[in-house]
Coordinates of C-alpha atoms and ligand atoms in Angstrom, one line a residue:
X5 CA 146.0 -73.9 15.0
X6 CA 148.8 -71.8 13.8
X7 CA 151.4 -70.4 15.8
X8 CA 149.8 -66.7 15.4
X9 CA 146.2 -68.3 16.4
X10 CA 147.8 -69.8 19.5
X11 CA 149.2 -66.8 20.6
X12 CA 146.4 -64.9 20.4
X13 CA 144.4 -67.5 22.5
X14 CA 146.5 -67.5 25.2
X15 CA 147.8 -63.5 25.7
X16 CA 144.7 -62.1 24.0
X17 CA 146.1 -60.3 21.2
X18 CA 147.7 -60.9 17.9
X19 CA 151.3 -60.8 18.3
X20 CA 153.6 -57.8 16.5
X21 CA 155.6 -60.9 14.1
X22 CA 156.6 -64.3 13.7
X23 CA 159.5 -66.0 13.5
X24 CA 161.8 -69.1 12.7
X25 CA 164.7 -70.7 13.0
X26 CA 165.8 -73.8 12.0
X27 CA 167.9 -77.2 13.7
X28 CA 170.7 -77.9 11.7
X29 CA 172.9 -81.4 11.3
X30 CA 176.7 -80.8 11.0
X31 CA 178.5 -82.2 7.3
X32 CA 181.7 -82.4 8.8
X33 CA 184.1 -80.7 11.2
X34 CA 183.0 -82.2 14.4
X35 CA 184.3 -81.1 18.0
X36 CA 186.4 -78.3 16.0
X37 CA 184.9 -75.7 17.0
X38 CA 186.3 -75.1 20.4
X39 CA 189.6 -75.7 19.0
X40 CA 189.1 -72.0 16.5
X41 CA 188.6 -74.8 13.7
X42 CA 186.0 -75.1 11.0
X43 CA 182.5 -76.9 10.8
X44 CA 180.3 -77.6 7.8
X45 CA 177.0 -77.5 9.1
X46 CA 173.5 -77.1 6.7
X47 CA 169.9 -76.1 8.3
X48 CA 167.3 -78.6 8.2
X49 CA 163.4 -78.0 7.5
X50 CA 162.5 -78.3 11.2
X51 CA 162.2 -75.1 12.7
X52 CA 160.8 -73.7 15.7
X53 CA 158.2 -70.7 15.2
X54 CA 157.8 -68.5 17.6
X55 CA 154.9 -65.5 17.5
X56 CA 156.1 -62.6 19.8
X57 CA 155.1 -59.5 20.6
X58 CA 157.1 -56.4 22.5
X59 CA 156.5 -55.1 26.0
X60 CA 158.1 -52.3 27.4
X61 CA 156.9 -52.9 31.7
X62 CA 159.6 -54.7 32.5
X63 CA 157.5 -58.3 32.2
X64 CA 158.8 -61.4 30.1
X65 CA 155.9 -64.3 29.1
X66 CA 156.9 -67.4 27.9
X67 CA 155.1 -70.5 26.3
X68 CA 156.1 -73.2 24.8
X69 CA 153.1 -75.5 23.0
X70 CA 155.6 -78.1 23.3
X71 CA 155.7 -78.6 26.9
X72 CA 153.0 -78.9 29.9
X73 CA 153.3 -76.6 32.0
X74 CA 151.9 -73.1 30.9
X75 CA 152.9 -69.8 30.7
X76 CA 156.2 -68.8 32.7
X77 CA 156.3 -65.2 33.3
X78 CA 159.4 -63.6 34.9
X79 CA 160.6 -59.7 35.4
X80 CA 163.7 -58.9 32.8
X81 CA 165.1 -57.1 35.4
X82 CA 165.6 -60.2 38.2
X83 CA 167.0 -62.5 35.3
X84 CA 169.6 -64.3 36.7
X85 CA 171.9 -67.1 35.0
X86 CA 171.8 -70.7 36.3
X87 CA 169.0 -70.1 38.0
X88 CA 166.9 -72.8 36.8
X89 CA 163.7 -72.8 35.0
X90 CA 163.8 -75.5 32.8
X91 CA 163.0 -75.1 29.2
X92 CA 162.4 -71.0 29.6
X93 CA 166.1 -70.5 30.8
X94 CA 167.0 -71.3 27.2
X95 CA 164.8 -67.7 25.6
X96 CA 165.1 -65.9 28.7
X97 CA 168.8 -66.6 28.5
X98 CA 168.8 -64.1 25.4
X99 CA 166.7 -61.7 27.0
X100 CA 169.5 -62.0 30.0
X101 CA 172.6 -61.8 27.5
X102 CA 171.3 -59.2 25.4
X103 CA 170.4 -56.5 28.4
X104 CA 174.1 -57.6 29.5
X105 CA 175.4 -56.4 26.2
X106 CA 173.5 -52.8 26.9
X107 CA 171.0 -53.6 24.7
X108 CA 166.9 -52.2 26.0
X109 CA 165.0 -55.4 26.0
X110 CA 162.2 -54.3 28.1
X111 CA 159.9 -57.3 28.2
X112 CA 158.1 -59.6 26.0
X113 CA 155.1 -61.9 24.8
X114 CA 156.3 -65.4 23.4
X115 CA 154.2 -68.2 22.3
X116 CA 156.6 -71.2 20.3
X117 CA 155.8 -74.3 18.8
X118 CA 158.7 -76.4 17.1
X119 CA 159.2 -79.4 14.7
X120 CA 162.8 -79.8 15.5
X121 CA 163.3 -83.1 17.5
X122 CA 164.6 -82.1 21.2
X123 CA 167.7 -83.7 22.4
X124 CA 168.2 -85.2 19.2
X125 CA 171.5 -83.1 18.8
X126 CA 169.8 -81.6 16.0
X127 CA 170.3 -78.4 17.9
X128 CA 166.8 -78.1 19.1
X129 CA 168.2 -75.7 21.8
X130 CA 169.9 -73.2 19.3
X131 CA 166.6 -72.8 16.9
X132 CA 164.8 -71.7 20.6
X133 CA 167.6 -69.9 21.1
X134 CA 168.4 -68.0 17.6
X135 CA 164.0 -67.1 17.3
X136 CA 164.1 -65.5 20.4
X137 CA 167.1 -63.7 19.4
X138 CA 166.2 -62.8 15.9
X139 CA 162.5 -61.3 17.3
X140 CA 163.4 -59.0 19.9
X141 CA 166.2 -57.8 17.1
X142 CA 163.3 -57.0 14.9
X143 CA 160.9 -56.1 17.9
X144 CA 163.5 -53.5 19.9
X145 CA 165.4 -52.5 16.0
X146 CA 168.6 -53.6 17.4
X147 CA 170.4 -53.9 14.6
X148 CA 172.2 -56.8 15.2
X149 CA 173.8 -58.8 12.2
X150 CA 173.3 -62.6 12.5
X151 CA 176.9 -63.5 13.6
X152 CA 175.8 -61.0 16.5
X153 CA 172.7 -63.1 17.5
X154 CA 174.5 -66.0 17.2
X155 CA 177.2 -64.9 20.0
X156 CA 174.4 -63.5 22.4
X157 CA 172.3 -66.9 21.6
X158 CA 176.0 -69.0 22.5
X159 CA 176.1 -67.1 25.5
X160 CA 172.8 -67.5 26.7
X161 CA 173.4 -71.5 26.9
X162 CA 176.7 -71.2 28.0
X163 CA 176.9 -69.0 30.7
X164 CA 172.7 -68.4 31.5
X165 CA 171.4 -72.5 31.6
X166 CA 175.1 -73.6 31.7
X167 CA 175.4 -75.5 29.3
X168 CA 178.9 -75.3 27.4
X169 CA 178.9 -75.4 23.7
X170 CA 180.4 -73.9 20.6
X171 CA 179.0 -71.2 18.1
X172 CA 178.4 -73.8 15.1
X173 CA 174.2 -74.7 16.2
X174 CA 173.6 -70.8 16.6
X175 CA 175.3 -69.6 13.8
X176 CA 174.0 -72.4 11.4
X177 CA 170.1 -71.1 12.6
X178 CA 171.0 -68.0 12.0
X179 CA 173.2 -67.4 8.8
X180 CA 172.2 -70.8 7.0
X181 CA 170.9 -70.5 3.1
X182 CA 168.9 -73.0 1.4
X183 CA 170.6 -74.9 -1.1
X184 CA 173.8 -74.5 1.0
X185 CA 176.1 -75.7 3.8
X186 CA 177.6 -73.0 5.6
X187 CA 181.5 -73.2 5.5
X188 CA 182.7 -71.7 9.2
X189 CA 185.6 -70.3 10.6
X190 CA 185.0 -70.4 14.1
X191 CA 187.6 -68.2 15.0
X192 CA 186.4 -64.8 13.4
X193 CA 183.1 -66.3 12.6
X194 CA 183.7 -65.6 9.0
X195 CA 181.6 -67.7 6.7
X196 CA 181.3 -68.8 2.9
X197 CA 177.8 -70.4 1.8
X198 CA 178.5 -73.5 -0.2
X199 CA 176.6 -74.9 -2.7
X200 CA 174.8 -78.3 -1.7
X201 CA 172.4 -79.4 -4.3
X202 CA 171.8 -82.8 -3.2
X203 CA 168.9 -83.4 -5.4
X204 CA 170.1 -82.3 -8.4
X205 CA 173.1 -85.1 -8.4
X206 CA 170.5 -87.5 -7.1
X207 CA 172.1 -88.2 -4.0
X208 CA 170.3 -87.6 -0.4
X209 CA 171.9 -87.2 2.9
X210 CA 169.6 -89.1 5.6
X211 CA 169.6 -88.3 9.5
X212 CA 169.3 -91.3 11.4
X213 CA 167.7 -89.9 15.1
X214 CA 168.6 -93.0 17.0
X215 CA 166.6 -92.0 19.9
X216 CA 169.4 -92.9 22.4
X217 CA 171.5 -89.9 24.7
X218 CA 173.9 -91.9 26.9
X219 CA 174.6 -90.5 30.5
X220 CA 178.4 -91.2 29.9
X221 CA 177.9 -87.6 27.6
X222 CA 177.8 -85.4 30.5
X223 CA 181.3 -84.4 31.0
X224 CA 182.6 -85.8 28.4
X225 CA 182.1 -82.9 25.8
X226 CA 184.3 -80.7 28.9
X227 CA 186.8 -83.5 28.4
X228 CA 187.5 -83.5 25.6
X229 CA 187.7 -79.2 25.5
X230 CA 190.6 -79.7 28.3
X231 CA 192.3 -82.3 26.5
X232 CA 192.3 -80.1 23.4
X233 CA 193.5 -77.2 25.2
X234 CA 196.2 -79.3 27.4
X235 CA 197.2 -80.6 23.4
X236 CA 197.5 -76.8 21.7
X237 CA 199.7 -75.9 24.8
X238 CA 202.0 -79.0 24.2
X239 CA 202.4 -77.8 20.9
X240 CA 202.5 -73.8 21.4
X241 CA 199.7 -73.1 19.4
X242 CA 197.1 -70.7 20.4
X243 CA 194.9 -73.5 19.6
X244 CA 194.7 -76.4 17.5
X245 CA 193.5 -75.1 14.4
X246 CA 197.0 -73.7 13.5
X247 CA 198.3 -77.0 13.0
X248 CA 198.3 -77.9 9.8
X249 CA 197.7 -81.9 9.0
X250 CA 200.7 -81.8 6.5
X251 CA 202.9 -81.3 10.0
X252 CA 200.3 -83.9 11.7
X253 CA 203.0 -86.7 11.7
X254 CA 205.7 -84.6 13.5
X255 CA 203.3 -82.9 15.8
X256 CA 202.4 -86.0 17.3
X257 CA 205.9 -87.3 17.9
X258 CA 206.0 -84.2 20.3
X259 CA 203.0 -86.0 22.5
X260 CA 203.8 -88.1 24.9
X261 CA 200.2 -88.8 26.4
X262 CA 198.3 -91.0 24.5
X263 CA 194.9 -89.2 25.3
X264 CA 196.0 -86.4 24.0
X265 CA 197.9 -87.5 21.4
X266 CA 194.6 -89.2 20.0
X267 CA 192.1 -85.9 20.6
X268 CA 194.8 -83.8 18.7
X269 CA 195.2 -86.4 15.7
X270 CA 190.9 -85.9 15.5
X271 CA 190.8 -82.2 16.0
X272 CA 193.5 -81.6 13.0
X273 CA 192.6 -84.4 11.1
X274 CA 189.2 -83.6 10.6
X275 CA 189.6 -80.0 10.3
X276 CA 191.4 -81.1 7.5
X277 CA 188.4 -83.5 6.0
X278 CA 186.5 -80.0 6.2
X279 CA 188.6 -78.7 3.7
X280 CA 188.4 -81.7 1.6
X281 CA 185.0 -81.8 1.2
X282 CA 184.9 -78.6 0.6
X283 CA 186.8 -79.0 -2.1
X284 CA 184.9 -81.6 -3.5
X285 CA 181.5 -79.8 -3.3
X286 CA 183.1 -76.4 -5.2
X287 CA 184.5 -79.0 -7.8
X288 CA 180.6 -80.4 -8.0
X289 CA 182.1 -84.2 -6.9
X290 CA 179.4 -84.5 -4.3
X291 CA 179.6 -88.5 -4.2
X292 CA 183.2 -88.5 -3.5
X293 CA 182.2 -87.0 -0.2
X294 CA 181.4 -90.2 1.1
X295 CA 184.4 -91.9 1.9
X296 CA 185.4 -88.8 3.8
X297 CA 182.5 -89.0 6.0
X298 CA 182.8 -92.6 7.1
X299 CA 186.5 -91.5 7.7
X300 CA 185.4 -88.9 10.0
X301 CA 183.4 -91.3 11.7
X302 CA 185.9 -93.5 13.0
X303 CA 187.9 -90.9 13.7
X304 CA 185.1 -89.8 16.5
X305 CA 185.1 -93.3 17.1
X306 CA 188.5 -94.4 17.9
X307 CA 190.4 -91.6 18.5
X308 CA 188.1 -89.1 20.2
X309 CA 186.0 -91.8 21.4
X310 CA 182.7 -90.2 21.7
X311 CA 180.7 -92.4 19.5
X312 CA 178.5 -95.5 21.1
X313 CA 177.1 -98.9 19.7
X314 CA 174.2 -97.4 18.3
X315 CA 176.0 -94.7 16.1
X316 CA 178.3 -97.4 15.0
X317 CA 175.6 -99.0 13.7
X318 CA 174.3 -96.7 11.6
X319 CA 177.4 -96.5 10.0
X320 CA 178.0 -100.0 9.5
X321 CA 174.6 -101.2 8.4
X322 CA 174.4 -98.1 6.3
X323 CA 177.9 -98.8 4.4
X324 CA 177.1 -102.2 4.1
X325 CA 173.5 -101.5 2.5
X326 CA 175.4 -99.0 -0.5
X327 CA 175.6 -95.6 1.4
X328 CA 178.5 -93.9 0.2
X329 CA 179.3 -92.5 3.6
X330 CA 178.2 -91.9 7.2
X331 CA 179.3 -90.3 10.6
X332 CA 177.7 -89.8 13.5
X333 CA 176.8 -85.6 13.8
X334 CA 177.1 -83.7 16.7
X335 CA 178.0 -84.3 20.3
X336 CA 177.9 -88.2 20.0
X337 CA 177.0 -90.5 23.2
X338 CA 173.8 -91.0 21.0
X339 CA 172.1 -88.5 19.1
X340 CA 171.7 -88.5 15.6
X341 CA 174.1 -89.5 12.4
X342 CA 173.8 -88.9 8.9
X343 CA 174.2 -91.4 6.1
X344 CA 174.8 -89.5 2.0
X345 CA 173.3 -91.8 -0.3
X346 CA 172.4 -92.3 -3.8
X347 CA 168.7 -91.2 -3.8
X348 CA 167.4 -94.2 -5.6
X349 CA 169.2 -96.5 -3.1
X350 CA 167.3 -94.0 0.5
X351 CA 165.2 -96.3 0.7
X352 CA 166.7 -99.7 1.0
X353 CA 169.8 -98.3 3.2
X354 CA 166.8 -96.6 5.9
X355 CA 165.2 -100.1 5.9
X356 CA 168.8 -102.1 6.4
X357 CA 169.1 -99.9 9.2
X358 CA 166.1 -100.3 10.5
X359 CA 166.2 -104.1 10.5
X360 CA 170.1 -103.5 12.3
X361 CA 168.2 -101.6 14.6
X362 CA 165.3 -104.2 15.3
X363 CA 168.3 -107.3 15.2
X364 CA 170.4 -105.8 17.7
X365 CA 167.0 -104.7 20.2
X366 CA 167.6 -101.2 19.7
X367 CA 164.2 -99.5 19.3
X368 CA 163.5 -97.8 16.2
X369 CA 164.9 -95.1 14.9
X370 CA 164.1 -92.1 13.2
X371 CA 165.4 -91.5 9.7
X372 CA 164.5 -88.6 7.5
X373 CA 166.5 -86.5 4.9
X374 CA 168.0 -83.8 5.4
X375 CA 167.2 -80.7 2.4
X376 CA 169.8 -78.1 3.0
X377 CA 167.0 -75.1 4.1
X378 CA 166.8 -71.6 5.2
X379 CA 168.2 -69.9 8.4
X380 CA 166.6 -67.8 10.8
X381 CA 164.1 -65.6 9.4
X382 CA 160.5 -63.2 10.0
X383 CA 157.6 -65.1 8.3
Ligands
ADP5 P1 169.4 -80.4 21.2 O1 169.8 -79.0 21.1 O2 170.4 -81.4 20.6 O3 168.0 -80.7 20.7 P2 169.7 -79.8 24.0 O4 169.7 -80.7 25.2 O5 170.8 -78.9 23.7 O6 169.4 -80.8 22.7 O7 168.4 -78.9 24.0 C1 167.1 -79.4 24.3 C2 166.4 -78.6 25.3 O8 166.0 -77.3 24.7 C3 165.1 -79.2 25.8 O9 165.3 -80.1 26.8 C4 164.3 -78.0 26.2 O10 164.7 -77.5 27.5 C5 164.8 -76.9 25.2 N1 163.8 -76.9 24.0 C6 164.2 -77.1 22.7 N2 163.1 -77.0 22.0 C7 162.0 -76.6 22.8 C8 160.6 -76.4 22.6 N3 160.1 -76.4 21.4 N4 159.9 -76.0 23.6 C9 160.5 -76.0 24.9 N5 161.8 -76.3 25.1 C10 162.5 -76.6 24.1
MG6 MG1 171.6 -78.2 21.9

């Protein structure tokens, strides 16, 4: 049934639109992004769909064909954050932030279905987040641009469920183009699309989902944010994204805790891998990308220390089977990491991790490519 068709059945009528957004796996520039720094995230072809029509009476439906449960049906005006509510905290979260920002929401019917894997940090949670947005943008003529929706979408997780997070997942659903990774300053939100043509050089970028989210990741992500911030004071910076890696070396020497010391080395040395690669791609040297990802990786690894055995193993039983390069992408403690590869060789280096997988016990994981596809848009 399509997503239309299900809305219907439920609420009784067709619904005014629908809408997608996409989940999107980061390139490069990870845990930069509370630091002002840059990211390098593409949108994959998962998307959730969402059919949704206005209401002006004050009443907000939700339904998500993804979840048991029914519809949830809450009053715009009683919103209130951290309240709970499972899954429908995350739309009604934008509802919340966008009447808090003056704007007239007065209600609405949604029925979603999605294709992004949940809790695979694939950014299942900023896809719900960005649709819902995007709709009642169209539905209420808002006129908000996408770096807009991505804000209220950031602040509907952070301060409405509570969950604290940066503005690469929203403003990759929202402002990605196929073809592209989207090159972000996260400090002005000013952004450069950037061609990624993986197929035409006959490479492919995998995502390995390995299926695993370790508890030890709770916390740590608020961690690592007060380390940063504890590091940019050390070194009277605003934040950490003003110091350049050239002056790395003698920044350092001005740390005397080793935690820190270790977080600030990541955050600066990987904003700085965002540049190279950047580089590379605008000099059409895809391949050479590899090397800088696998860097990046143990980077997370060792000196930010938010990978796990699992992500480690992609890696290594990816490099080992002819993958030019892989990292683990996102949060870490599990999740998902992504492996660039020749495509003629995506085959052989899924099944050598695979079999890692199946040696070390680990069940299996998922592995699929990732095309660089469209952001948010009405369908
Ligand atoms: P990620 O964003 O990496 O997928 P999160 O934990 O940030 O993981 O977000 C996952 C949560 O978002 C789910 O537990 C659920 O509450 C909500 N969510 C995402 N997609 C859907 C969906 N299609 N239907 C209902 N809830 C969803
Ligand atoms: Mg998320």
């Amino acid at each position: 049934m399509s997503v239309a068709a299900g809305f219907e059945a439920l609420y009784g009528a067709a619904p005014d639109g629908v809408w997608a957004a996409p989940g999107r796996v980061n390139l490069i520039g990870e845990y930069t992004d509370f630091n002002d720094g840059f990211v390098l995230p593409l949108a994959l072809p998962h998307t959730t769909v969402a059919a949704v029509s206005r209401r002006d009476d004050g009443v907000l439906r939700l339904h998500s064909g993804d979840v048991d449960g029914g519809i949830v049906r809450l009053d715009v005006a009683d919103l209130e954050p951290l309240s709970g509510g499972g899954w429908a905290a995350y739309p009604a979260g934008v509802v919340w932030a966008l009447r808090e920002a003056g704007h007239p929401v007065a209600g609405a019917d949604v029925h979603l279905v999605s294709t992004v894997p949940t809790g695979a940090g694939l950014s299942s949670s900023a896809a719900l987040e960005v649709v819902t947005a995007l709709a009642l943008n169209d539905l209420f003529e808002l006129g908000l641009t996408r770096p807009e929706l991505a804000r209220i979408a950031q602040r509907a997780e952070n301060a409405f469920v509570g969950v604290p997070c940066g503005i690469m997942d929203q403003m990759a659903s929202a402002c990605a183009v196929e073809g592209h990774a989207l090159h972000l300053d996260t400090r002005d939100l000013s952004h450069r699309q950037v061609p990624f043509d993986l197929a035409a050089e006959g490479l492919a970028l995998l995502v390995v989902d390995t299926r695993v989210k370790h508890a030890l990741g709770d916390g740590a992500y608020a961690e690592r944010c007060a380390g940063c911030e504890a590091g940019a004071r050390a070194l009277g910076v605003r934040a950490l994204r003003e110091v350049d890696a050239a002056h790395l070396p003698a920044a350092l020497d001005r740390l005397s805790d080793g935690t820190i010391l270790r977080y600030v080395r990541h955050v600066v040395s990987d904003n700085d891998r965002v540049a190279r690669v950047i580089a590379l791609l605008d000099a059409g040297a895809t391949r050479a990308v590899g090397p800088l990802l696998t860097e990046g990786h143990a980077s997370l690894r060792d000196d930010l220390r938010v990978s796990c055995a699992e992500l480690d193993l992609v890696v290594e039983a990816a490099n080992a089977a002819g993958a030019l390069g892989a990292r683990m992408t996102g949060g870490g403690f599990g999740g998902s990491a992504v492996v660039l590869v020749d495509a003629d060789r995506a085959e052989d280096v899924a099944a050598a991790v695979r079999k890692a997988f199946a040696d070390a016990g680990h069940a299996e994981p998922g592995i699929f490519p990732a095309v660089p596809s469209a952001g948010a848009r009405r369908l």
